[in-house]
XYZ file of N, CA, C and O in Angstrom:
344
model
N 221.111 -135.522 141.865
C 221.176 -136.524 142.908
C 221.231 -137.922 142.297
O 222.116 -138.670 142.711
N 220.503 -138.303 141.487
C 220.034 -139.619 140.630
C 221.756 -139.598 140.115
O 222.383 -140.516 140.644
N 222.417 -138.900 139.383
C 223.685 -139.122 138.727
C 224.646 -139.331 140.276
O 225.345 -140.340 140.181
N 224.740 -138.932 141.025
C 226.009 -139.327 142.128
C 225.479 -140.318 143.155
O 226.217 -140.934 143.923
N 224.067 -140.442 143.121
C 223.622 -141.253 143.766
C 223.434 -140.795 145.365
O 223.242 -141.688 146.190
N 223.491 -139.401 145.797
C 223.326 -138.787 146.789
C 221.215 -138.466 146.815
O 220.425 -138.144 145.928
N 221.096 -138.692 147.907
C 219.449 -138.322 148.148
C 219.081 -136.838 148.036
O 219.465 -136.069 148.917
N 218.458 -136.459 147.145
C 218.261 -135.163 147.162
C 216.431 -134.901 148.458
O 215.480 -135.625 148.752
N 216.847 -133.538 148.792
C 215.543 -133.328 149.883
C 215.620 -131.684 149.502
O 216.349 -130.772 149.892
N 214.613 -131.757 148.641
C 213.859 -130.064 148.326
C 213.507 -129.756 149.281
O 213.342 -128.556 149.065
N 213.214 -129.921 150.340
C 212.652 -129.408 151.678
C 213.249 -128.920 152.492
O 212.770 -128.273 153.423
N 214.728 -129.200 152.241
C 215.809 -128.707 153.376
C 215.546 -127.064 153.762
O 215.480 -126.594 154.898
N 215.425 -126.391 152.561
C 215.109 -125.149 152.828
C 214.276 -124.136 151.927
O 214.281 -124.273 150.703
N 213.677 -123.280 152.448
C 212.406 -123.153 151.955
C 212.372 -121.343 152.195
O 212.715 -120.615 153.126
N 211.945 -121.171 151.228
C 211.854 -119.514 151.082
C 210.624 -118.885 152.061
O 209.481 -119.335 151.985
N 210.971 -117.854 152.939
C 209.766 -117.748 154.354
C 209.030 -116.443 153.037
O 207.800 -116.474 152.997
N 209.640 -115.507 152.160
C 208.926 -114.666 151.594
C 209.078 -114.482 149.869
O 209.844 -115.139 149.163
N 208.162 -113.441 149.420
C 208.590 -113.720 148.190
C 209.204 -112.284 148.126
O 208.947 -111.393 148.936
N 210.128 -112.165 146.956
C 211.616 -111.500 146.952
C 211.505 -110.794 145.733
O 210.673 -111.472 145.130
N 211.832 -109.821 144.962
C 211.923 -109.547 143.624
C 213.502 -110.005 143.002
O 214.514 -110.261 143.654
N 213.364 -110.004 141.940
C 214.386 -110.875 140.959
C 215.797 -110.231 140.762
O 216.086 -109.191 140.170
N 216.684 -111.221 141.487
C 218.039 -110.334 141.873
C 218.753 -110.091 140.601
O 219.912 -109.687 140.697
N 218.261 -110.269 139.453
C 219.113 -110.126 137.716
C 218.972 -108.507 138.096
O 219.808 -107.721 137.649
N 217.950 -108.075 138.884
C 218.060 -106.622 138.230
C 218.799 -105.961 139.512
O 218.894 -104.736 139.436
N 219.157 -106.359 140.284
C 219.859 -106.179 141.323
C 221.378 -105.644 141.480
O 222.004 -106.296 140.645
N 222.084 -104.960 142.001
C 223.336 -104.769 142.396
C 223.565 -106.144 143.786
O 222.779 -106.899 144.360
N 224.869 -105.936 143.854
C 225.828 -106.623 144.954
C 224.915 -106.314 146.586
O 224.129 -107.184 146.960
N 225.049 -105.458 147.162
C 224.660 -104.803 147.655
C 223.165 -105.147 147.872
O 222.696 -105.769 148.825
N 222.587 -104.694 146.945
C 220.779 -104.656 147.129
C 220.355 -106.354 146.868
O 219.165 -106.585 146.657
N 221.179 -107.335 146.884
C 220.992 -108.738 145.774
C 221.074 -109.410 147.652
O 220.649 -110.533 147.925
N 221.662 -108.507 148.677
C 221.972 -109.084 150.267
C 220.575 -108.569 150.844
O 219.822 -109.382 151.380
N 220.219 -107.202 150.735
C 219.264 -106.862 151.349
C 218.300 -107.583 150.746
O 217.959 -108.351 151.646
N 217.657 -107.824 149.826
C 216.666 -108.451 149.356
C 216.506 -109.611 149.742
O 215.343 -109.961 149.943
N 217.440 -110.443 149.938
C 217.178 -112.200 150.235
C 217.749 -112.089 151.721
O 218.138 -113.147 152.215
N 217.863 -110.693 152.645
C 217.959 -110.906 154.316
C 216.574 -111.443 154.567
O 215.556 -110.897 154.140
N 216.604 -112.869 155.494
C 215.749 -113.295 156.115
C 214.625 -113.808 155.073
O 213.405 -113.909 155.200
N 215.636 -114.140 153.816
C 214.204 -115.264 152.889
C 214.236 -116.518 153.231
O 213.345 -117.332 152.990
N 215.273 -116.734 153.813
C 215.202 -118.309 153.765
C 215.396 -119.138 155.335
O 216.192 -119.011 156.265
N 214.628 -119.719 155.157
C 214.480 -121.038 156.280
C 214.752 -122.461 156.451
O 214.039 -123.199 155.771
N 215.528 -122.958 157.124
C 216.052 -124.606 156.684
C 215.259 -125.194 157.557
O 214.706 -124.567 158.461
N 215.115 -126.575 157.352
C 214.232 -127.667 157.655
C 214.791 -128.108 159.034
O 216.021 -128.060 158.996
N 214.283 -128.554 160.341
C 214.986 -129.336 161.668
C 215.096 -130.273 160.795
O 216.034 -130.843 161.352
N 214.896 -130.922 159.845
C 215.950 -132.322 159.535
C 216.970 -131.934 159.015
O 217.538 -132.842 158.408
N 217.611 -130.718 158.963
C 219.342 -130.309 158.533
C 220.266 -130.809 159.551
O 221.457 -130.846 159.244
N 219.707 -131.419 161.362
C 219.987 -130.869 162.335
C 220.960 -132.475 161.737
O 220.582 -133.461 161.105
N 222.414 -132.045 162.362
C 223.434 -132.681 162.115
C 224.167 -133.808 160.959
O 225.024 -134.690 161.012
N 223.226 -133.165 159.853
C 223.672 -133.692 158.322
C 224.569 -132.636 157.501
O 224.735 -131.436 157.720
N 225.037 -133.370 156.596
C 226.257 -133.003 155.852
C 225.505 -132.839 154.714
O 224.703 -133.698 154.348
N 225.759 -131.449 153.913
C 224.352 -130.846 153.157
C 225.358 -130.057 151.557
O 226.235 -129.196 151.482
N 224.683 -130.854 150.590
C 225.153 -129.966 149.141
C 224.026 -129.414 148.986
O 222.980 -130.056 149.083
N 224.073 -127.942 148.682
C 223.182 -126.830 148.312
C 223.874 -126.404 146.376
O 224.947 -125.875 146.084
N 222.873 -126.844 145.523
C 222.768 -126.260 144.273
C 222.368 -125.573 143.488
O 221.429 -125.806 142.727
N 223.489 -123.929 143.592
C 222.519 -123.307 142.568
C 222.790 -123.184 141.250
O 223.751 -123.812 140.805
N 222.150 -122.513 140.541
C 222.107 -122.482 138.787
C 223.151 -121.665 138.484
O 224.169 -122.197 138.039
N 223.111 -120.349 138.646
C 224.002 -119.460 138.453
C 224.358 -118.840 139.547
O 223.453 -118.395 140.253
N 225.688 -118.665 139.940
C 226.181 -117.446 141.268
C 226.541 -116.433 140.956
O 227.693 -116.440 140.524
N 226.040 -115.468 140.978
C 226.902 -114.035 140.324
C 227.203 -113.734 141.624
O 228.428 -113.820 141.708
N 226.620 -113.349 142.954
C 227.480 -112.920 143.627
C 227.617 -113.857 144.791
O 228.250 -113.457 145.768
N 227.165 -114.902 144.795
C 227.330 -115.588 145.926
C 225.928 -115.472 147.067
O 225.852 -116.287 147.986
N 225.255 -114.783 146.955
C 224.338 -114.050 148.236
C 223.410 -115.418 148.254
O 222.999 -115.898 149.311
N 223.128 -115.992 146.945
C 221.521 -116.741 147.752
C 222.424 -118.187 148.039
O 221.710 -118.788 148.841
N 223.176 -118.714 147.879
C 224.263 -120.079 147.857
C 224.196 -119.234 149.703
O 223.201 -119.187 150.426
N 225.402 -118.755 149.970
C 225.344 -117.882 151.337
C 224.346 -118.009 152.346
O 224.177 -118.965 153.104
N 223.696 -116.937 152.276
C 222.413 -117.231 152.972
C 222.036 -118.668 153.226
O 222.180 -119.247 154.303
N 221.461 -119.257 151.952
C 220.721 -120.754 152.083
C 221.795 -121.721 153.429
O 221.519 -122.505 154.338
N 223.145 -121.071 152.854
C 224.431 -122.516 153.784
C 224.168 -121.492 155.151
O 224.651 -122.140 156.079
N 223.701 -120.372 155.636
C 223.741 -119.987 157.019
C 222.112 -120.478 157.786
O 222.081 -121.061 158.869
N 221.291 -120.244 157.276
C 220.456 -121.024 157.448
C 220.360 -122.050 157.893
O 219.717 -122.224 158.929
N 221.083 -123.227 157.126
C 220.958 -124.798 157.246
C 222.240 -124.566 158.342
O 222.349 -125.508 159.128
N 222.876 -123.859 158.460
C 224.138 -124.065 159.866
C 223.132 -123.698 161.017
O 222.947 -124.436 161.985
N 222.638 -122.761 160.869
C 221.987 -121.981 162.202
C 221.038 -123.097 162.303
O 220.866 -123.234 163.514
N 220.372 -123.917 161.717
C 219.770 -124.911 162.281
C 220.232 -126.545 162.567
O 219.474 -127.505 162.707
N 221.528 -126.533 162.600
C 222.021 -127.567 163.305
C 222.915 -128.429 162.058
O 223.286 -129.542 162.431
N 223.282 -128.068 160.705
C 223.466 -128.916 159.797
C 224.904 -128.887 160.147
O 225.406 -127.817 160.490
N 225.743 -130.174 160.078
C 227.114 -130.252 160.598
C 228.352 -129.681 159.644
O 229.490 -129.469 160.061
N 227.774 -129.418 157.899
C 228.074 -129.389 157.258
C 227.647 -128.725 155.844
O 226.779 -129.395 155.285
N 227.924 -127.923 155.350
C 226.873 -127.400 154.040
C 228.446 -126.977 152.887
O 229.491 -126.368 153.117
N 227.997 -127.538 151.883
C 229.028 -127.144 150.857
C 227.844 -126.753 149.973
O 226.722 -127.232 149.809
N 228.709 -125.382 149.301
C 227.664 -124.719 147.948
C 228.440 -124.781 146.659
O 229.582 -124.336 146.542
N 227.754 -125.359 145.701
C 228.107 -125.228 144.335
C 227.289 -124.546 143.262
O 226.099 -124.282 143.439
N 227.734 -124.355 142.502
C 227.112 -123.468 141.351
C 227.356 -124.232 139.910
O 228.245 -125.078 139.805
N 226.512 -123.876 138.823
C 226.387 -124.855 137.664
C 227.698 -124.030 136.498
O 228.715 -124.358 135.888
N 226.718 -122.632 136.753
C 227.619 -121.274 136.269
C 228.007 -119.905 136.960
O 227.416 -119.390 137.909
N 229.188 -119.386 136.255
C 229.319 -118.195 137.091
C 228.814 -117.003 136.529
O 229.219 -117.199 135.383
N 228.303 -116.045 136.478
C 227.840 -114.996 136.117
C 228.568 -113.788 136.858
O 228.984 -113.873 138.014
N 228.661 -112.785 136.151
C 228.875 -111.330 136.735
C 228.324 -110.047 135.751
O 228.451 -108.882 136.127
């Protein structure tokens, strides 16, 4: 955030449980595991939202996190990743 000069807010969304570690995971079991981990903040409600994760191997927690912050009102969610993994 500090480098583009965009406000970063850790709070936007927030994990409702704790999950075991999707490295050891398939495609498949990497969806069931993070169904219904995550929760976005009512201040998503009609902001334009970058979600950053570290590595995406399959896309599932980037996903989730951007349906979340939609289902609670965010006008906008783009997901990026640092690296790709498979």
């Amino acid at each position: 955030a500090h480098l583009t000069g965009m406000r970063a807010d850790y709070r936007l969304i927030k994990r409702r449980r704790n999950t075991v570690p999707q490295t050891s995971l398939g495609k498949k079991e990497r969806s069931l595991n993070l169904k219904g981990a995550f929760t976005a903040s009512k201040r998503a409600v009609g902001r334009k939202i970058v979600i950053l994760d570290d590595v995406a191997t399959t896309g599932v927690t980037l996903r989730l996190c951007a349906h979340a912050l939609i289902n609670q009102g965010a006008s906008e969610v783009i997901a990026l990743a640092l690296a790709h993994g498979r």
